[in-house]
Amino acid sequence: MNLAFRFAGFLFFGLLLAACGGGTPPPPGSITLTVEDPMGSFNAAAYQVGSGSWQPLTLTGATTKTGTFNLNNQTRYGVAVRCSGLVVKVIQATASELPNPKLECSSAPSNVPFTVSISVAPGLYAAGDLVCVNNTGCVPAGSSVSTTLNLTSGLQDLLLTLVSAGSAKVAKVLKNVNVTSGGNTSASLASADQLPPVGLSLPTPPSGYTIQGPGALVFYLSGSSGGGGVNASLTSYRPVSGFASGDRYAARVVAQATNASLSSTQFFTSPPSLALPTPWPSGSLSVPSQTAHPTVNGLSRSDADLQGYRINLQVPAQLYYTASLTKAWLGNASSYTLPDLSASSLLGYTAPTSGSGSFKVSAILSSQPLFALDNPSTFGTFQPGDYIQEADVSTNSYTVGGGNLTLP
């Protein structure tokens, strides 16, 4: 198991959620869009009130940009940005669900060099083992090792793992480490830090689906910051020495079928009962015409915990379009069309008229109101028992200019 790869995948899921996190609180009767852009990738923004026409939105600020518009007694709205030339991100929501939308055009790199020196007790490690910090900066295990990695500055928790063939033999958290440029800290992995693994029971996948692995990816999430993968095997995890109040684990299970997948991330402190969402029925979604701004029919799931939908269209080197729409914004409607914001007065991109790529529709389910959370990618709001689930259908054979498409 490649734990660094697995944790990166988990963070990628979090970044998708971050597209809808809360930003600057708005004044009454208005919406304030916040765009995070420390690397200068922002190009343009637009907004919609009710079902009216889209309008350009002026943003001010440097690394954090904001723009405000009036709702004019409406409850539904849309915001959109173009980043890095070809990336379009849209949110369609209601003011009660998401009064302060946030979108990310770029993120600040972790560029502060910091050294962690670690002593490892004899008998814990063997030839080929690695010592890792936050699942990165891995070095061959020995009685005394050090690793320098790039981190964000400030107080944070660091996860130390002793890894054998991709599985955590020991996991320990260092609390409240003050990370400064060129700084360092020391730690130890003792025999007492090696806690016995805890097993997990995998859910039974629906007919036609196979659990990836097969197993669950298990992560330690610090109550303040930091974390990483702690799988002892595909069906067990290594408890973290130093685990404290506010810390959690998260288990992620993915089941795949032809042109479809199901995923579930459950937060816990004791082994959870893992479950997968209900798959999309065969042929339940249709796209009448494969254009740069397609219409999707069949967005009518009745899950009690449905938060909304995400639609993603990628035509490589031409357009990367993601739209997130909340359950309340969609209301009783079951169809949605990706807004054409290509006009130079709006986002100003070139809509492809040919080319092939991928297309995906996701139903987002959760015990938490995902679209309203402030920076859900940190997972700080999620408590033991909470979960995030996705039911996806997709194709890698989307052809701009093509005809009717049925999924899955």
mmCIF file with all atom_site columns, C-alpha atoms in Angstrom, residues 266-392:
data_model
loop_
_atom_site.group_PDB
_atom_site.id
_atom_site.type_symbol
_atom_site.label_atom_id
_atom_site.label_alt_id
_atom_site.label_comp_id
_atom_site.label_asym_id
_atom_site.label_entity_id
_atom_site.label_seq_id
_atom_site.pdbx_PDB_ins_code
_atom_site.Cartn_x
_atom_site.Cartn_y
_atom_site.Cartn_z
_atom_site.occupancy
_atom_site.B_iso_or_equiv
_atom_site.pdbx_formal_charge
_atom_site.auth_seq_id
_atom_site.auth_comp_id
_atom_site.auth_asym_id
_atom_site.auth_atom_id
_atom_site.pdbx_PDB_model_num
ATOM 1   C CA . GLN A 1 266 ? -16.860 7.759  7.672   1.00 0.00 ? 266 GLN A CA 1
ATOM 2   C CA . PHE A 1 267 ? -15.393 9.658  10.639  1.00 0.00 ? 267 PHE A CA 1
ATOM 3   C CA . PHE A 1 268 ? -14.912 7.725  13.871  1.00 0.00 ? 268 PHE A CA 1
ATOM 4   C CA . THR A 1 269 ? -13.013 7.141  17.089  1.00 0.00 ? 269 THR A CA 1
ATOM 5   C CA . SER A 1 270 ? -14.065 3.496  17.424  1.00 0.00 ? 270 SER A CA 1
ATOM 6   C CA . PRO A 1 271 ? -14.510 1.090  14.482  1.00 0.00 ? 271 PRO A CA 1
ATOM 7   C CA . PRO A 1 272 ? -17.543 2.205  12.442  1.00 0.00 ? 272 PRO A CA 1
ATOM 8   C CA . SER A 1 273 ? -20.140 0.322  10.461  1.00 0.00 ? 273 SER A CA 1
ATOM 9   C CA . LEU A 1 274 ? -19.062 1.132  6.914   1.00 0.00 ? 274 LEU A CA 1
ATOM 10  C CA . ALA A 1 275 ? -21.752 1.613  4.276   1.00 0.00 ? 275 ALA A CA 1
ATOM 11  C CA . LEU A 1 276 ? -21.961 2.669  0.637   1.00 0.00 ? 276 LEU A CA 1
ATOM 12  C CA . PRO A 1 277 ? -24.553 4.960  -0.987  1.00 0.00 ? 277 PRO A CA 1
ATOM 13  C CA . THR A 1 278 ? -27.240 3.691  -3.330  1.00 0.00 ? 278 THR A CA 1
ATOM 14  C CA . PRO A 1 279 ? -25.992 3.555  -6.938  1.00 0.00 ? 279 PRO A CA 1
ATOM 15  C CA . TRP A 1 280 ? -27.624 5.401  -9.809  1.00 0.00 ? 280 TRP A CA 1
ATOM 16  C CA . PRO A 1 281 ? -30.147 3.135  -11.561 1.00 0.00 ? 281 PRO A CA 1
ATOM 17  C CA . SER A 1 282 ? -29.086 2.013  -15.022 1.00 0.00 ? 282 SER A CA 1
ATOM 18  C CA . GLY A 1 283 ? -29.956 4.606  -17.667 1.00 0.00 ? 283 GLY A CA 1
ATOM 19  C CA . SER A 1 284 ? -31.264 7.125  -15.126 1.00 0.00 ? 284 SER A CA 1
ATOM 20  C CA . LEU A 1 285 ? -29.296 10.084 -16.533 1.00 0.00 ? 285 LEU A CA 1
ATOM 21  C CA . SER A 1 286 ? -29.338 11.399 -20.073 1.00 0.00 ? 286 SER A CA 1
ATOM 22  C CA . VAL A 1 287 ? -27.523 14.109 -22.005 1.00 0.00 ? 287 VAL A CA 1
ATOM 23  C CA . PRO A 1 288 ? -29.533 14.919 -25.162 1.00 0.00 ? 288 PRO A CA 1
ATOM 24  C CA . SER A 1 289 ? -26.563 16.514 -26.938 1.00 0.00 ? 289 SER A CA 1
ATOM 25  C CA . GLN A 1 290 ? -22.841 16.363 -26.168 1.00 0.00 ? 290 GLN A CA 1
ATOM 26  C CA . THR A 1 291 ? -21.948 20.055 -26.286 1.00 0.00 ? 291 THR A CA 1
ATOM 27  C CA . ALA A 1 292 ? -19.574 22.294 -24.340 1.00 0.00 ? 292 ALA A CA 1
ATOM 28  C CA . HIS A 1 293 ? -22.549 23.250 -22.144 1.00 0.00 ? 293 HIS A CA 1
ATOM 29  C CA . PRO A 1 294 ? -24.692 20.102 -21.985 1.00 0.00 ? 294 PRO A CA 1
ATOM 30  C CA . THR A 1 295 ? -28.057 19.567 -20.340 1.00 0.00 ? 295 THR A CA 1
ATOM 31  C CA . VAL A 1 296 ? -28.315 16.708 -17.838 1.00 0.00 ? 296 VAL A CA 1
ATOM 32  C CA . ASN A 1 297 ? -31.706 15.073 -17.271 1.00 0.00 ? 297 ASN A CA 1
ATOM 33  C CA . GLY A 1 298 ? -32.551 12.760 -14.374 1.00 0.00 ? 298 GLY A CA 1
ATOM 34  C CA . LEU A 1 299 ? -31.245 14.674 -11.340 1.00 0.00 ? 299 LEU A CA 1
ATOM 35  C CA . SER A 1 300 ? -34.045 13.365 -9.152  1.00 0.00 ? 300 SER A CA 1
ATOM 36  C CA . ARG A 1 301 ? -32.502 11.257 -6.384  1.00 0.00 ? 301 ARG A CA 1
ATOM 37  C CA . SER A 1 302 ? -34.625 10.972 -3.243  1.00 0.00 ? 302 SER A CA 1
ATOM 38  C CA . ASP A 1 303 ? -31.890 10.246 -0.676  1.00 0.00 ? 303 ASP A CA 1
ATOM 39  C CA . ALA A 1 304 ? -32.762 11.868 2.660   1.00 0.00 ? 304 ALA A CA 1
ATOM 40  C CA . ASP A 1 305 ? -29.153 13.002 3.089   1.00 0.00 ? 305 ASP A CA 1
ATOM 41  C CA . LEU A 1 306 ? -28.724 14.347 -0.451  1.00 0.00 ? 306 LEU A CA 1
ATOM 42  C CA . GLN A 1 307 ? -26.850 17.669 -0.364  1.00 0.00 ? 307 GLN A CA 1
ATOM 43  C CA . GLY A 1 308 ? -26.635 18.329 -4.088  1.00 0.00 ? 308 GLY A CA 1
ATOM 44  C CA . TYR A 1 309 ? -24.909 17.391 -7.317  1.00 0.00 ? 309 TYR A CA 1
ATOM 45  C CA . ARG A 1 310 ? -21.588 18.063 -8.999  1.00 0.00 ? 310 ARG A CA 1
ATOM 46  C CA . ILE A 1 311 ? -21.124 17.954 -12.783 1.00 0.00 ? 311 ILE A CA 1
ATOM 47  C CA . ASN A 1 312 ? -17.673 17.829 -14.304 1.00 0.00 ? 312 ASN A CA 1
ATOM 48  C CA . LEU A 1 313 ? -16.761 18.185 -17.992 1.00 0.00 ? 313 LEU A CA 1
ATOM 49  C CA . GLN A 1 314 ? -13.162 17.987 -19.168 1.00 0.00 ? 314 GLN A CA 1
ATOM 50  C CA . VAL A 1 315 ? -12.044 18.508 -22.741 1.00 0.00 ? 315 VAL A CA 1
ATOM 51  C CA . PRO A 1 316 ? -8.235  18.402 -22.415 1.00 0.00 ? 316 PRO A CA 1
ATOM 52  C CA . ALA A 1 317 ? -6.385  21.602 -23.369 1.00 0.00 ? 317 ALA A CA 1
ATOM 53  C CA . GLN A 1 318 ? -9.739  23.298 -24.093 1.00 0.00 ? 318 GLN A CA 1
ATOM 54  C CA . LEU A 1 319 ? -12.056 23.404 -21.064 1.00 0.00 ? 319 LEU A CA 1
ATOM 55  C CA . TYR A 1 320 ? -12.222 22.077 -17.489 1.00 0.00 ? 320 TYR A CA 1
ATOM 56  C CA . TYR A 1 321 ? -15.719 22.875 -16.195 1.00 0.00 ? 321 TYR A CA 1
ATOM 57  C CA . THR A 1 322 ? -17.149 21.978 -12.769 1.00 0.00 ? 322 THR A CA 1
ATOM 58  C CA . ALA A 1 323 ? -20.609 22.980 -11.542 1.00 0.00 ? 323 ALA A CA 1
ATOM 59  C CA . SER A 1 324 ? -21.854 22.341 -7.997  1.00 0.00 ? 324 SER A CA 1
ATOM 60  C CA . LEU A 1 325 ? -25.574 22.760 -7.362  1.00 0.00 ? 325 LEU A CA 1
ATOM 61  C CA . THR A 1 326 ? -27.410 22.348 -4.094  1.00 0.00 ? 326 THR A CA 1
ATOM 62  C CA . LYS A 1 327 ? -30.551 20.335 -3.536  1.00 0.00 ? 327 LYS A CA 1
ATOM 63  C CA . ALA A 1 328 ? -32.578 23.426 -2.587  1.00 0.00 ? 328 ALA A CA 1
ATOM 64  C CA . TRP A 1 329 ? -31.399 25.408 -5.612  1.00 0.00 ? 329 TRP A CA 1
ATOM 65  C CA . LEU A 1 330 ? -32.547 22.634 -7.941  1.00 0.00 ? 330 LEU A CA 1
ATOM 66  C CA . GLY A 1 331 ? -35.872 22.313 -6.098  1.00 0.00 ? 331 GLY A CA 1
ATOM 67  C CA . ASN A 1 332 ? -38.381 20.164 -7.969  1.00 0.00 ? 332 ASN A CA 1
ATOM 68  C CA . ALA A 1 333 ? -36.460 20.395 -11.225 1.00 0.00 ? 333 ALA A CA 1
ATOM 69  C CA . SER A 1 334 ? -34.596 17.338 -12.477 1.00 0.00 ? 334 SER A CA 1
ATOM 70  C CA . SER A 1 335 ? -32.609 18.910 -15.317 1.00 0.00 ? 335 SER A CA 1
ATOM 71  C CA . TYR A 1 336 ? -29.608 21.219 -15.339 1.00 0.00 ? 336 TYR A CA 1
ATOM 72  C CA . THR A 1 337 ? -27.630 22.911 -18.096 1.00 0.00 ? 337 THR A CA 1
ATOM 73  C CA . LEU A 1 338 ? -24.050 24.043 -17.610 1.00 0.00 ? 338 LEU A CA 1
ATOM 74  C CA . PRO A 1 339 ? -24.260 27.843 -18.013 1.00 0.00 ? 339 PRO A CA 1
ATOM 75  C CA . ASP A 1 340 ? -22.591 29.246 -21.121 1.00 0.00 ? 340 ASP A CA 1
ATOM 76  C CA . LEU A 1 341 ? -20.365 31.945 -19.626 1.00 0.00 ? 341 LEU A CA 1
ATOM 77  C CA . SER A 1 342 ? -17.955 32.153 -22.554 1.00 0.00 ? 342 SER A CA 1
ATOM 78  C CA . ALA A 1 343 ? -18.923 35.720 -23.552 1.00 0.00 ? 343 ALA A CA 1
ATOM 79  C CA . SER A 1 344 ? -16.055 38.189 -23.224 1.00 0.00 ? 344 SER A CA 1
ATOM 80  C CA . SER A 1 345 ? -18.211 40.281 -20.871 1.00 0.00 ? 345 SER A CA 1
ATOM 81  C CA . LEU A 1 346 ? -18.541 37.296 -18.500 1.00 0.00 ? 346 LEU A CA 1
ATOM 82  C CA . LEU A 1 347 ? -15.763 34.705 -18.089 1.00 0.00 ? 347 LEU A CA 1
ATOM 83  C CA . GLY A 1 348 ? -14.310 35.056 -21.568 1.00 0.00 ? 348 GLY A CA 1
ATOM 84  C CA . TYR A 1 349 ? -13.249 31.510 -22.439 1.00 0.00 ? 349 TYR A CA 1
ATOM 85  C CA . THR A 1 350 ? -13.420 29.734 -25.785 1.00 0.00 ? 350 THR A CA 1
ATOM 86  C CA . ALA A 1 351 ? -16.080 27.029 -25.741 1.00 0.00 ? 351 ALA A CA 1
ATOM 87  C CA . PRO A 1 352 ? -14.872 23.934 -27.613 1.00 0.00 ? 352 PRO A CA 1
ATOM 88  C CA . THR A 1 353 ? -16.810 22.930 -30.721 1.00 0.00 ? 353 THR A CA 1
ATOM 89  C CA . SER A 1 354 ? -14.989 19.626 -31.154 1.00 0.00 ? 354 SER A CA 1
ATOM 90  C CA . GLY A 1 355 ? -12.767 17.293 -29.205 1.00 0.00 ? 355 GLY A CA 1
ATOM 91  C CA . SER A 1 356 ? -13.179 14.417 -26.782 1.00 0.00 ? 356 SER A CA 1
ATOM 92  C CA . GLY A 1 357 ? -12.866 14.124 -23.039 1.00 0.00 ? 357 GLY A CA 1
ATOM 93  C CA . SER A 1 358 ? -14.604 12.987 -19.890 1.00 0.00 ? 358 SER A CA 1
ATOM 94  C CA . PHE A 1 359 ? -17.945 13.729 -18.261 1.00 0.00 ? 359 PHE A CA 1
ATOM 95  C CA . LYS A 1 360 ? -19.056 12.893 -14.728 1.00 0.00 ? 360 LYS A CA 1
ATOM 96  C CA . VAL A 1 361 ? -22.142 13.449 -12.590 1.00 0.00 ? 361 VAL A CA 1
ATOM 97  C CA . SER A 1 362 ? -21.906 13.008 -8.819  1.00 0.00 ? 362 SER A CA 1
ATOM 98  C CA . ALA A 1 363 ? -24.611 12.893 -6.190  1.00 0.00 ? 363 ALA A CA 1
ATOM 99  C CA . ILE A 1 364 ? -23.220 14.308 -2.918  1.00 0.00 ? 364 ILE A CA 1
ATOM 100 C CA . LEU A 1 365 ? -24.618 12.881 0.311   1.00 0.00 ? 365 LEU A CA 1
ATOM 101 C CA . SER A 1 366 ? -23.625 13.702 3.881   1.00 0.00 ? 366 SER A CA 1
ATOM 102 C CA . SER A 1 367 ? -24.691 13.953 7.497   1.00 0.00 ? 367 SER A CA 1
ATOM 103 C CA . GLN A 1 368 ? -23.417 17.557 7.377   1.00 0.00 ? 368 GLN A CA 1
ATOM 104 C CA . PRO A 1 369 ? -24.541 20.496 5.184   1.00 0.00 ? 369 PRO A CA 1
ATOM 105 C CA . LEU A 1 370 ? -21.421 20.280 3.036   1.00 0.00 ? 370 LEU A CA 1
ATOM 106 C CA . PHE A 1 371 ? -22.082 23.330 0.905   1.00 0.00 ? 371 PHE A CA 1
ATOM 107 C CA . ALA A 1 372 ? -22.332 25.634 3.939   1.00 0.00 ? 372 ALA A CA 1
ATOM 108 C CA . LEU A 1 373 ? -19.222 24.487 5.803   1.00 0.00 ? 373 LEU A CA 1
ATOM 109 C CA . ASP A 1 374 ? -16.306 26.864 6.241   1.00 0.00 ? 374 ASP A CA 1
ATOM 110 C CA . ASN A 1 375 ? -13.358 25.195 4.492   1.00 0.00 ? 375 ASN A CA 1
ATOM 111 C CA . PRO A 1 376 ? -14.642 21.595 4.587   1.00 0.00 ? 376 PRO A CA 1
ATOM 112 C CA . SER A 1 377 ? -11.326 20.369 3.180   1.00 0.00 ? 377 SER A CA 1
ATOM 113 C CA . THR A 1 378 ? -9.882  20.641 6.708   1.00 0.00 ? 378 THR A CA 1
ATOM 114 C CA . PHE A 1 379 ? -12.587 18.194 7.904   1.00 0.00 ? 379 PHE A CA 1
ATOM 115 C CA . GLY A 1 380 ? -12.614 20.032 11.257  1.00 0.00 ? 380 GLY A CA 1
ATOM 116 C CA . THR A 1 381 ? -16.419 20.153 11.397  1.00 0.00 ? 381 THR A CA 1
ATOM 117 C CA . PHE A 1 382 ? -16.868 16.412 10.974  1.00 0.00 ? 382 PHE A CA 1
ATOM 118 C CA . GLN A 1 383 ? -17.370 14.511 14.207  1.00 0.00 ? 383 GLN A CA 1
ATOM 119 C CA . PRO A 1 384 ? -17.401 10.770 14.933  1.00 0.00 ? 384 PRO A CA 1
ATOM 120 C CA . GLY A 1 385 ? -20.439 9.297  13.204  1.00 0.00 ? 385 GLY A CA 1
ATOM 121 C CA . ASP A 1 386 ? -20.474 11.865 10.401  1.00 0.00 ? 386 ASP A CA 1
ATOM 122 C CA . TYR A 1 387 ? -19.950 10.773 6.810   1.00 0.00 ? 387 TYR A CA 1
ATOM 123 C CA . ILE A 1 388 ? -19.531 11.972 3.232   1.00 0.00 ? 388 ILE A CA 1
ATOM 124 C CA . GLN A 1 389 ? -20.696 9.830  0.326   1.00 0.00 ? 389 GLN A CA 1
ATOM 125 C CA . GLU A 1 390 ? -20.666 10.118 -3.451  1.00 0.00 ? 390 GLU A CA 1
ATOM 126 C CA . ALA A 1 391 ? -22.466 8.182  -6.152  1.00 0.00 ? 391 ALA A CA 1
ATOM 127 C CA . ASP A 1 392 ? -20.767 8.863  -9.488  1.00 0.00 ? 392 ASP A CA 1
#
